[in-house]
Short mmCIF file of C-alpha atoms and ligand atoms in Angstrom, two decimals:
data_model
loop_
_atom_site.label_atom_id
_atom_site.label_comp_id
_atom_site.label_asym_id
_atom_site.label_seq_id
_atom_site.Cartn_x
_atom_site.Cartn_y
_atom_site.Cartn_z
CA ARG A 29 0.19 0.36 0.30
CA TYR A 30 2.52 2.13 1.00
CA GLY A 31 5.86 2.97 -0.44
CA ILE A 32 9.59 4.30 0.41
CA ASN A 33 12.32 4.98 -1.24
CA THR A 34 15.34 5.26 0.38
CA TYR A 35 17.52 6.38 -1.55
CA ASN A 36 16.77 8.15 -5.52
CA GLY A 37 19.26 6.64 -7.87
CA CYS A 38 21.30 2.77 -7.60
CA GLN A 39 24.19 1.84 -7.76
CA PHE A 40 23.61 -1.32 -9.37
CA GLY A 41 22.89 0.19 -12.65
CA CYS A 42 21.16 -3.03 -14.19
CA VAL A 43 20.73 -2.46 -18.12
CA TYR A 44 16.87 -3.01 -17.98
CA CYS A 45 15.84 -1.10 -15.12
CA ASP A 46 12.43 0.53 -15.42
CA SER A 47 13.73 3.51 -12.97
CA ARG A 48 15.47 4.84 -15.60
CA SER A 49 12.20 5.70 -16.89
CA GLU A 50 11.00 9.68 -17.64
CA LYS A 51 8.35 9.80 -14.72
CA TYR A 52 10.25 8.84 -11.89
CA TYR A 53 12.20 12.47 -12.49
CA LEU A 54 15.95 10.49 -11.08
CA PRO A 55 19.53 11.69 -11.80
CA THR A 56 20.22 11.35 -15.38
CA ASP A 57 23.42 9.68 -14.19
CA PHE A 58 21.56 6.89 -12.65
CA GLU A 59 24.41 4.43 -11.01
CA ASN A 60 26.64 7.42 -10.03
CA GLU A 61 24.19 9.94 -9.03
CA ILE A 62 22.79 8.82 -5.55
CA ILE A 63 20.83 10.79 -3.95
CA ILE A 64 21.26 10.17 0.04
CA LYS A 65 17.47 11.07 1.86
CA MET A 66 19.45 12.01 5.03
CA ASN A 67 16.76 12.44 6.91
CA ALA A 68 14.36 9.82 5.82
CA ALA A 69 14.04 7.96 8.90
CA GLU A 70 13.03 11.46 10.75
CA MET A 71 10.83 12.73 8.15
CA LEU A 72 8.45 9.53 8.04
CA ASP A 73 8.28 9.14 12.37
CA LYS A 74 7.11 12.78 12.55
CA ARG A 75 4.48 11.15 8.99
CA LEU A 76 3.37 8.19 10.86
CA THR A 77 3.17 10.07 13.87
CA ASN A 78 0.84 12.62 13.06
CA ALA A 79 -0.49 10.47 10.78
CA ARG A 80 -4.12 10.05 13.27
CA THR A 81 -6.08 8.20 10.54
CA LEU A 82 -2.83 5.97 8.78
CA LEU A 83 -3.37 2.53 9.58
CA PRO A 84 -0.50 -0.26 9.29
CA ASP A 85 -0.35 -1.42 6.23
CA ILE A 86 2.59 -3.19 3.88
CA VAL A 87 5.60 -0.59 3.30
CA ALA A 88 8.25 -1.90 0.84
CA LEU A 89 11.12 -1.13 -0.07
CA SER A 90 11.14 -0.12 -2.69
CA GLY A 91 10.43 0.91 -5.51
CA THR A 92 12.47 3.45 -7.49
CA THR A 93 15.36 2.27 -5.46
CA ASP A 94 17.86 -0.95 -4.29
CA PRO A 95 17.26 -0.39 -0.62
CA TYR A 96 19.93 -2.37 -0.29
CA GLN A 97 22.81 -1.48 -2.70
CA PRO A 98 26.26 -0.64 -1.18
CA ALA A 99 25.43 3.29 0.01
CA GLU A 100 23.00 1.80 2.21
CA ALA A 101 25.65 -0.07 4.32
CA LYS A 102 27.13 4.33 5.04
CA PHE A 103 24.58 5.79 5.18
CA LYS A 104 21.75 2.95 6.77
CA ASN A 105 18.58 5.39 6.03
CA THR A 106 17.51 2.01 5.43
CA ARG A 107 18.09 0.30 9.17
CA GLN A 108 16.97 3.52 10.07
CA CYS A 109 13.36 3.28 8.45
CA LEU A 110 13.41 -0.27 10.02
CA GLU A 111 13.01 1.58 13.13
CA VAL A 112 10.74 3.81 12.92
CA LEU A 113 8.23 0.85 10.76
CA LEU A 114 9.20 -1.32 13.60
CA LYS A 115 7.85 1.52 16.24
CA HIS A 116 4.98 2.02 14.30
CA LYS A 117 4.03 -1.32 14.04
CA TYR A 118 4.14 -1.34 10.32
CA PRO A 119 4.36 -4.58 7.49
CA VAL A 120 7.34 -4.82 5.67
CA HIS A 121 8.06 -5.89 1.95
CA ILE A 122 11.84 -5.89 1.07
CA ILE A 123 12.38 -6.28 -2.52
CA THR A 124 15.92 -6.39 -2.43
CA LYS A 125 19.15 -8.13 -5.08
CA SER A 126 21.85 -7.83 -2.03
CA LYS A 127 23.70 -9.71 1.29
CA LEU A 128 23.16 -6.38 2.65
CA VAL A 129 19.79 -7.05 3.55
CA LEU A 130 21.62 -9.80 6.01
CA ARG A 131 22.49 -6.57 8.27
CA ASP A 132 18.67 -5.79 9.41
CA LEU A 133 17.45 -9.42 9.60
CA ASP A 134 16.91 -8.77 14.03
CA LEU A 135 15.01 -5.41 13.07
CA LEU A 136 13.30 -7.51 10.23
CA GLU A 137 12.28 -11.00 12.39
CA THR A 138 10.74 -9.19 14.91
CA ILE A 139 8.76 -7.38 12.17
CA GLY A 140 7.37 -10.25 11.29
CA LYS A 141 7.08 -11.38 14.89
CA ASN A 142 5.11 -8.00 15.35
CA SER A 143 3.22 -7.89 12.15
CA TRP A 144 4.21 -9.13 8.45
CA ALA A 145 8.09 -8.68 6.66
CA THR A 146 8.93 -9.82 3.65
CA ILE A 147 12.08 -10.61 1.80
CA SER A 148 11.70 -10.86 -2.35
CA VAL A 149 14.96 -11.21 -3.86
CA THR A 150 14.73 -10.70 -7.34
CA ILE A 151 17.03 -13.26 -9.49
CA SER A 152 15.99 -12.93 -13.27
CA THR A 153 18.58 -15.77 -14.32
CA ILE A 154 20.73 -18.19 -13.01
CA ASN A 155 23.20 -17.40 -16.02
CA PRO A 156 26.34 -15.91 -15.29
CA LYS A 157 27.42 -14.75 -18.00
CA ALA A 158 23.61 -13.09 -19.07
CA ALA A 159 23.59 -11.85 -15.47
CA ARG A 160 27.34 -10.08 -15.92
CA PHE A 161 25.50 -7.97 -18.85
CA LEU A 162 21.84 -8.01 -16.99
CA GLU A 163 23.05 -7.47 -13.60
CA GLN A 164 26.65 -6.07 -14.04
CA ARG A 165 27.10 -5.28 -10.42
CA VAL A 166 24.78 -7.42 -8.47
CA PRO A 167 25.87 -10.11 -7.34
CA VAL A 168 25.85 -13.48 -9.03
CA PRO A 169 22.50 -15.61 -9.13
CA GLN A 170 24.02 -18.25 -7.17
CA VAL A 171 24.96 -15.57 -4.13
CA ARG A 172 21.24 -14.13 -4.71
CA PHE A 173 19.43 -17.51 -3.92
CA ASN A 174 22.31 -18.42 -0.96
CA ILE A 175 20.35 -14.66 0.54
CA ILE A 176 17.42 -16.81 0.75
CA ARG A 177 18.44 -19.95 2.65
CA THR A 178 20.76 -17.97 4.59
CA ILE A 179 17.57 -16.16 5.93
CA LYS A 180 15.13 -19.06 5.78
CA GLU A 181 17.67 -20.91 8.27
CA LYS A 182 18.09 -17.61 9.83
CA SER A 183 14.43 -16.06 11.43
CA LYS A 184 11.47 -17.46 11.66
CA HIS A 185 8.74 -14.73 11.07
CA ILE A 186 10.18 -13.82 7.45
CA GLN A 187 8.62 -14.62 4.01
CA ALA A 188 12.09 -14.80 2.03
CA GLY A 189 10.86 -16.28 -1.81
CA VAL A 190 12.40 -14.77 -5.56
CA LEU A 191 10.77 -12.27 -7.40
CA PHE A 192 11.89 -13.88 -10.45
CA ILE A 193 10.79 -10.42 -12.98
CA PRO A 194 12.09 -9.38 -15.00
CA VAL A 195 12.08 -12.28 -17.93
CA VAL A 196 14.29 -10.30 -20.31
CA PRO A 197 13.38 -11.52 -23.54
CA TYR A 198 16.62 -14.08 -25.51
CA LEU A 199 18.01 -13.56 -22.83
CA CYS A 200 16.07 -15.29 -19.70
CA ASP A 201 12.85 -16.95 -21.18
CA ALA A 202 14.91 -20.14 -22.12
CA ASP A 203 12.48 -23.43 -21.02
CA SER A 204 16.31 -24.44 -19.00
CA ASN A 205 16.93 -21.29 -16.68
CA LEU A 206 12.51 -21.30 -15.78
CA GLU A 207 13.31 -24.49 -15.19
CA GLU A 208 16.44 -23.38 -13.38
CA MET A 209 14.50 -21.27 -11.54
CA VAL A 210 12.68 -22.45 -10.55
CA LYS A 211 14.04 -25.65 -9.10
CA ASN A 212 17.10 -23.64 -7.91
CA THR A 213 14.06 -21.16 -6.76
CA LYS A 214 12.45 -24.54 -4.45
CA GLU A 215 15.99 -26.32 -3.23
CA SER A 216 16.49 -22.41 -2.04
CA THR A 217 14.08 -23.09 0.91
CA ALA A 218 12.20 -20.24 -0.70
CA ASP A 219 8.16 -19.34 0.10
CA TYR A 220 7.91 -18.33 -3.41
CA ILE A 221 8.21 -17.31 -6.51
CA LEU A 222 6.57 -14.82 -8.44
CA PHE A 223 6.35 -13.57 -12.12
CA GLY A 224 4.51 -11.48 -14.58
CA GLY A 225 4.28 -8.77 -17.51
CA GLY A 226 7.09 -9.53 -19.30
CA MET A 227 10.18 -6.92 -19.12
CA THR A 228 8.47 -3.09 -20.06
CA MET A 229 10.16 -1.28 -22.06
CA ARG A 230 9.33 2.83 -22.08
CA ASP A 231 11.42 6.21 -22.73
CA LEU A 232 14.81 6.38 -21.68
CA GLN A 233 14.58 2.91 -19.88
CA ALA A 234 14.21 1.49 -23.52
CA LYS A 235 17.17 4.04 -25.08
CA TRP A 236 19.75 2.79 -22.60
CA PHE A 237 18.43 -1.25 -22.39
CA LEU A 238 18.46 -1.53 -26.31
CA LYS A 239 21.92 0.21 -26.98
CA HIS A 240 23.90 -1.84 -24.41
CA LEU A 241 21.90 -5.27 -26.64
CA LYS A 242 22.45 -3.63 -29.45
CA ALA A 243 26.92 -3.81 -27.88
CA LYS A 244 26.01 -7.11 -27.06
CA TYR A 245 23.73 -8.72 -28.33
CA PRO A 246 23.18 -7.12 -32.19
CA GLU A 247 22.17 -10.38 -33.33
CA LEU A 248 18.67 -9.11 -30.49
CA ILE A 249 17.53 -6.30 -31.77
CA GLU A 250 15.87 -7.47 -34.54
CA ARG A 251 14.10 -9.93 -32.76
CA TYR A 252 12.82 -6.78 -30.57
CA GLU A 253 11.77 -5.01 -33.37
CA GLU A 254 9.15 -7.90 -33.82
CA LEU A 255 8.55 -8.31 -29.65
CA TYR A 256 7.76 -4.72 -29.21
CA GLN A 257 7.16 -3.57 -32.53
CA PHE A 258 9.35 -0.17 -33.54
CA LYS A 259 12.34 0.69 -35.98
CA TYR A 260 15.45 0.39 -33.80
CA ASN A 261 16.23 4.72 -32.73
CA PRO A 262 19.16 5.78 -30.86
CA GLN A 263 17.54 8.84 -30.25
CA THR A 264 13.80 7.48 -29.19
CA TYR A 265 11.73 4.98 -28.78
CA ALA A 266 8.60 3.96 -30.27
CA GLY A 267 7.72 0.93 -29.39
CA THR A 268 5.20 -0.71 -27.33
CA TYR A 269 5.36 -0.52 -23.34
CA GLU A 270 5.14 -4.85 -22.94
CA PRO A 271 6.00 -7.53 -25.08
CA LYS A 272 2.55 -9.29 -27.56
CA LYS A 273 0.58 -10.13 -25.15
CA SER A 274 0.69 -13.95 -27.06
CA TYR A 275 4.52 -14.46 -25.48
CA SER A 276 3.81 -13.46 -21.90
CA ILE A 277 1.56 -15.59 -21.49
CA ASN A 278 3.47 -19.00 -23.19
CA ILE A 279 5.75 -17.92 -20.26
CA HIS A 280 3.74 -17.78 -17.74
CA LYS A 281 2.15 -21.07 -19.07
CA LYS A 282 5.22 -22.39 -18.71
CA LEU A 283 6.00 -21.17 -15.37
CA PHE A 284 2.65 -22.20 -13.90
CA VAL A 285 3.86 -25.78 -14.95
CA LEU A 286 7.34 -25.25 -13.16
CA CYS A 287 5.51 -23.85 -9.52
CA GLN A 288 3.03 -27.51 -9.32
CA LYS A 289 5.97 -30.16 -10.61
CA TYR A 290 8.40 -28.50 -8.32
CA LYS A 291 4.79 -27.64 -5.48
CA LEU A 292 6.16 -24.22 -5.20
CA PRO A 293 3.89 -20.91 -4.40
CA TYR A 294 3.26 -18.26 -6.79
CA ARG A 295 1.69 -15.62 -4.71
CA ILE A 296 2.85 -14.58 -1.17
CA LYS A 297 0.80 -14.57 2.01
CA ARG A 298 -0.64 -11.48 2.61
CA PHE A 299 -0.74 -9.42 5.92
CA ILE A 300 -3.71 -10.16 7.14
CA PRO A 301 -4.01 -7.02 9.32
CA ASN A 302 -6.27 -8.32 13.63
CA ASP A 303 -8.39 -5.29 13.48
CA PHE A 304 -11.61 -4.80 11.83
CA ARG A 305 -10.01 -4.93 7.70
CA LYS A 306 -9.92 -8.51 9.17
CA ASP A 307 -12.22 -10.28 6.57
CA ASN A 308 -11.53 -7.59 4.14
CA TYR A 309 -7.76 -8.55 3.80
CA LEU A 310 -8.90 -12.29 3.38
CA ILE A 311 -11.65 -12.04 0.96
CA ALA A 312 -9.80 -9.31 -1.15
CA GLU A 313 -6.92 -11.55 -1.43
CA LYS A 314 -8.81 -14.53 -2.65
CA LEU A 315 -10.14 -12.42 -5.03
CA LEU A 316 -6.63 -10.58 -6.12
CA ASN A 317 -4.63 -14.05 -6.36
CA GLU A 318 -8.05 -15.10 -8.54
CA ALA A 319 -7.84 -11.60 -10.75
CA TYR A 320 -3.68 -12.49 -11.83
CA GLY A 321 -4.16 -17.05 -12.63
CA LEU A 322 -6.75 -14.58 -14.95
CA GLN A 323 -4.72 -12.82 -15.71
CA MET A 324 -1.53 -13.57 -16.63
CA LEU A 325 -3.51 -16.03 -18.66
CA GLY A 326 -4.40 -13.74 -20.65
CA ASN A 327 -8.39 -14.09 -19.59
CA ALA A 328 -10.89 -11.12 -18.30
CA TRP A 329 -9.26 -10.49 -14.80
CA SER A 330 -10.11 -6.77 -13.82
CA ASN A 331 -13.18 -6.43 -12.42
CA THR A 332 -12.01 -9.19 -9.64
CA HIS A 333 -9.02 -6.72 -9.25
CA TRP A 334 -10.83 -4.74 -8.54
CA ALA A 335 -13.68 -5.99 -6.70
CA GLY A 336 -10.87 -7.30 -4.62
CA GLN A 337 -8.69 -3.91 -4.35
CA ASN A 338 -12.29 -1.90 -3.17
CA ILE A 339 -12.56 -4.20 -0.63
CA GLN A 340 -9.57 -4.40 0.71
CA ASN A 341 -10.26 -0.37 0.74
CA LEU A 342 -13.84 -0.40 2.78
CA LYS A 343 -13.75 1.66 6.27
CA GLU A 344 -15.55 -0.97 7.97
CA SER A 345 -16.01 -4.58 8.07
CA ILE A 346 -17.39 -6.38 5.13
CA VAL A 347 -19.34 -8.47 7.65
CA ASP A 348 -21.68 -5.12 8.47
CA VAL A 349 -21.57 -4.02 4.78
CA ALA A 350 -23.41 -8.12 3.63
CA LYS A 351 -25.23 -7.74 7.10
CA ARG A 352 -27.16 -4.07 5.12
CA ASN A 353 -27.47 -6.74 2.52
CA GLU A 354 -25.39 -3.85 0.69
CA LEU A 355 -21.94 -6.14 -1.01
CA GLN A 356 -23.09 -4.78 -4.17
CA LYS A 357 -22.63 -1.91 -3.31
CA ILE A 358 -19.21 -2.22 -3.21
CA ARG A 359 -17.24 -1.72 -7.50
CA ASN A 360 -17.08 -3.85 -8.97
CA VAL A 361 -18.65 -6.38 -6.44
CA ASN A 362 -21.41 -7.98 -8.84
CA GLU A 363 -23.55 -11.33 -7.63
CA GLY A 364 -20.87 -14.04 -8.41
CA ILE A 365 -18.57 -12.17 -5.94
CA GLU A 366 -21.00 -11.55 -3.27
CA SER A 367 -22.25 -15.63 -2.93
CA PHE A 368 -18.08 -15.72 -2.49
CA ILE A 369 -17.84 -13.45 -0.04
CA ARG A 370 -21.31 -14.43 2.16
CA GLU A 371 -19.91 -18.28 1.49
CA SER A 372 -16.73 -17.04 2.64
CA ILE A 373 -18.24 -15.46 6.38
CA ASN A 374 -20.62 -17.40 6.65
CA LEU A 375 -23.63 -15.40 6.43
S1 SF4 B 402 18.88 -3.62 -8.51
FE1 SF4 B 402 17.13 -2.24 -8.99
S2 SF4 B 402 16.59 -0.52 -9.15
FE2 SF4 B 402 19.10 -1.09 -8.84
S3 SF4 B 402 19.60 -0.46 -11.20
FE3 SF4 B 402 18.03 -2.68 -10.62
S4 SF4 B 402 16.23 -3.21 -11.20
FE4 SF4 B 402 16.97 -0.79 -10.91
#
């Protein structure tokens, strides 16, 4: 629900990183010019102390930067923000590629015990050569699988798994890589593997990625032109945001089969608050998971998804809404979803 970027820019500088897109207004020298938000924890504490109507809900660190990039070893912005989130009892979802996250297992374990803590380690390939091109400054894939292994060995209350996003076309989508990714994730004792959507491409990020792709894998440019419908021009990108739908659906189908084969969940256990929102979140979780499955396979999903979101955002318990016979007043809740809700809450 919430997000904190403890830094602007990211020293890891992955070649596909979406944070290079214009919409984020980040430094143009994205991986070398890192903005350290010196008073982030203090501001967060003030914000949460004064926020009378905010209810604790998941805070993601981070959307456009890695919260455990090398700068964190010195500046500890992420650790200080975690201390504040622990104080205010907020659940936390860490997304990282760095083993520095292990430094903060003490805090994350306590957050997990008090509410909910999840660490997703991003890994796109088990192939070290492809990884060197895509994520040059990041620990090699096996080190990242070991981060998960260590988290699971050392903690009882932290959920940990792999974020297999993006699946980079023609570099990470071979059947062998898909299978090795799921297999290695399972062997790392992870709780889940997340995937979904193809690699996105837009403006500055697309230009950056294609420039490097052309230098290292020129033979792939034509295939990208076909997949994202553009004609290569180093000055501008005029292709689609996502690859062709049929391409992504095909990958998702294969990954669903592999997850079944290796008995590996592809969804996270969501945070369920222990207040009036409890039933709302339990129902929303089921609807959102169902919508995800529909979307990944190219089926109509948005009504189910938005019904889940709207139920999650209710300001009262869904049980009270059901008792008043007003379930269909919630946006996107239709007859079918109403029966599902009534069955779930025995009303
Ligand atoms: S680690 Fe994440 S935020 Fe940093 S460059 Fe790579 S993809 Fe971008």
